[in-house]
Coordinates of C-alpha atoms in Angstrom, one line a residue:
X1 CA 0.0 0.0 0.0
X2 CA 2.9 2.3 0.9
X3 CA 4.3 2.1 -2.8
X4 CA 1.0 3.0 -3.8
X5 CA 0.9 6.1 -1.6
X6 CA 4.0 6.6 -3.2
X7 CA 3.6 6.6 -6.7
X8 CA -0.2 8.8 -5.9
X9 CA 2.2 11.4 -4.4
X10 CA 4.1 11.9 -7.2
X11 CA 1.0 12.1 -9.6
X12 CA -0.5 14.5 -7.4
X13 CA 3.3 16.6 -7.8
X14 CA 3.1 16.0 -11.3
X15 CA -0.8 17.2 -12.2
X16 CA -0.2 20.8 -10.0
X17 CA 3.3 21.2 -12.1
X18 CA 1.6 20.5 -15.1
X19 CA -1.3 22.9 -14.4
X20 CA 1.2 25.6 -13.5
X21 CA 3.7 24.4 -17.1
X22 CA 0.3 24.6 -19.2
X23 CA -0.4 28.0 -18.2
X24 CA 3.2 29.2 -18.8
X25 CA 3.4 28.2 -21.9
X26 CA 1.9 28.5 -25.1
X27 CA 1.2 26.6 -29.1
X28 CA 2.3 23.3 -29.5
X29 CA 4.7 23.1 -25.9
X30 CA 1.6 24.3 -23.9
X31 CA -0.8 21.4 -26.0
X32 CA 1.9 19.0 -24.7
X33 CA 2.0 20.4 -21.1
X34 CA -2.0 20.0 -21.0
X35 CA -1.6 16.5 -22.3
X36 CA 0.4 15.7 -20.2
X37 CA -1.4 17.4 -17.3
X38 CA -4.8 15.3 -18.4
X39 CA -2.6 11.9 -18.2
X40 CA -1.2 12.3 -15.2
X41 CA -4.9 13.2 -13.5
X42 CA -6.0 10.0 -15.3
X43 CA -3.5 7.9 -13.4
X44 CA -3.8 10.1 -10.3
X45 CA -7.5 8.8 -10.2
X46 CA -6.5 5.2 -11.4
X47 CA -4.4 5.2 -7.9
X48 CA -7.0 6.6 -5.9
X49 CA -8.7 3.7 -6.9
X50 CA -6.8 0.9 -6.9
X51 CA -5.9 2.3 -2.8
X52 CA -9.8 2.3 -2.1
X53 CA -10.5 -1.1 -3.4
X54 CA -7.4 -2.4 -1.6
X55 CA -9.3 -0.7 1.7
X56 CA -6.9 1.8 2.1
X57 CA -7.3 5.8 1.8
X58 CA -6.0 7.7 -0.8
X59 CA -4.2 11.0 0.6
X60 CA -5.6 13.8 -1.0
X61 CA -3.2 16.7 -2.6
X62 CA -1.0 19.8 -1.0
X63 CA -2.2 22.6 -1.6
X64 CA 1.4 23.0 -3.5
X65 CA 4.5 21.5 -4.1
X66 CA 7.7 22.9 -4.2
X67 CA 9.4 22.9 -7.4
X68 CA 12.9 22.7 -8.0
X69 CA 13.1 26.0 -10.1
X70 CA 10.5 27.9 -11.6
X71 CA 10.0 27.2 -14.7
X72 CA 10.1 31.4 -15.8
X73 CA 10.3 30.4 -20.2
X74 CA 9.6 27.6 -22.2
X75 CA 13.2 25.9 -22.3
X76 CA 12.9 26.1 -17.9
X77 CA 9.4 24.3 -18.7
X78 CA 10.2 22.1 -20.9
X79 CA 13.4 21.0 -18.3
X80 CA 10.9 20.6 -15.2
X81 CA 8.5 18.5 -17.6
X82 CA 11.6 16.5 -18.0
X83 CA 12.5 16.3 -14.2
X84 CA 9.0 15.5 -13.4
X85 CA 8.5 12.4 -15.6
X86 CA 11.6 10.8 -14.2
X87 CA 10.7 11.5 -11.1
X88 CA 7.1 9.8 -11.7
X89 CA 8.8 6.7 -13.4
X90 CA 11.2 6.5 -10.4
X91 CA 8.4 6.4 -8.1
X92 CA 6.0 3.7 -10.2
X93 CA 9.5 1.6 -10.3
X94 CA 8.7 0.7 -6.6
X95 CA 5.1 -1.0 -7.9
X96 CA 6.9 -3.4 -10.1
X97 CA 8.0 -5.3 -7.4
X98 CA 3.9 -5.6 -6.6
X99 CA 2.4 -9.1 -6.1
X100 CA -0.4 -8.3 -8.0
X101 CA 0.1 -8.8 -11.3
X102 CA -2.4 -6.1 -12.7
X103 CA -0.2 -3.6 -10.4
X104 CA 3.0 -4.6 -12.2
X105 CA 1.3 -4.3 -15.7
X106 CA 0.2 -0.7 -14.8
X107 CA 3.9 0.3 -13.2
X108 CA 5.4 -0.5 -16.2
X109 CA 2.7 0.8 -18.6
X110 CA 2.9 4.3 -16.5
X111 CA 7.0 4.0 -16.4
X112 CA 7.2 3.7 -20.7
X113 CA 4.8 6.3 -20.6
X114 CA 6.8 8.9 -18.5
X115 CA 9.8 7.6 -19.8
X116 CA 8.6 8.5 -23.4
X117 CA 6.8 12.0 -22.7
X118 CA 10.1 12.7 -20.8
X119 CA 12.3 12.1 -23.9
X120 CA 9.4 13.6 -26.3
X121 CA 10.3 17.0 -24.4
X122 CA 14.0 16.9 -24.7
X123 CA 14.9 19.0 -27.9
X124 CA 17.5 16.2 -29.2
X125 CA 16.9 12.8 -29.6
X126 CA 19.3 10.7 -27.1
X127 CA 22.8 9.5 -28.4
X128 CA 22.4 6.0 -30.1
X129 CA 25.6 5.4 -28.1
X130 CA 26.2 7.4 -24.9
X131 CA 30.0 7.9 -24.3
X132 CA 31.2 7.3 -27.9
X133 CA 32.3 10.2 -30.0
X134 CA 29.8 11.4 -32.1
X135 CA 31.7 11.5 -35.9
X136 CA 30.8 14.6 -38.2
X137 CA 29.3 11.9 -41.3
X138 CA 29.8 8.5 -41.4
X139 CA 32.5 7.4 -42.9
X140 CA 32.4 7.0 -46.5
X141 CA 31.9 3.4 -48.1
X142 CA 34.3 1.3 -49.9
X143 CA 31.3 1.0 -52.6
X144 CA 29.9 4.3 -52.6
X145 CA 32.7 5.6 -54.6
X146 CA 33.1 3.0 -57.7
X147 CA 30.6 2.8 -60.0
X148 CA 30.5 -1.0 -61.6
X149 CA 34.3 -1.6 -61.0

């Protein structure tokens, strides 16, 4: 039950960030912020409700939640999004050690789905290999250069 308290308190981080990232920002950054703001209050209430059923009660929200920084321009918004989906998958990671199996299925759903909005807010894709050089272009082919040879 505790790991589900858990993972509730960082949805209930998550939609007042998002509520206060949606109405900082604006075109297609805020229609990701309030998508992301409408997911999160969809698990938020999918927690409440797996907590009940389990005959346990849901804590109910602080009236804020201190932020990092404050997100004062898009790029600061865009970071916190960032911060706050790893910090949601880090706290459904705890459910996956759940007995119940339907528990595990949604911590891992909800973790590929923070994981993914976090890295659909970075502006650069990840490196394909982390700690490698990155080369300017690939290296030429042996074939690219003769033509029927």
């Amino acid at each position: 039950m505790e790991k589900l308290r858990k993972a509730l308190a960082a949805e209930h981080a998550a939609v007042f960030a998002y509520g206060l990232l949606a109405a900082r920002t604006s075109g297609e950054v805020r229609r990701r912020m309030s998508a992301a703001y409408d997911a999160h209050r969809a698990q938020r209430d999918r927690l409440r409700t797996l907590i009940t059923t389990r005959g346990g009660r849901p804590a109910e929200p602080d009236a804020s939640y201190a932020l990092p920084f404050f997100p004062s321009d898009a790029k600061l918004a865009v970071k916190l999004a960032v911060q706050l989906e790893n910090g949601v998958a880090a706290a459904y990671l705890e459910l996956v050690s759940a007995r119940d199996v339907k528990v595990r299925e949604h911590a891992a759903a909800v973790m590929q789905q923070a994981v993914t909005r976090a890295y659909s807010f970075k502006p650069d894709p990840p490196a394909a290999f982390p700690g490698m050089p990155v080369a300017a272009s690939p290296p030429a082919s042996p074939s690219a250069g003769s033509a029927g040879g």
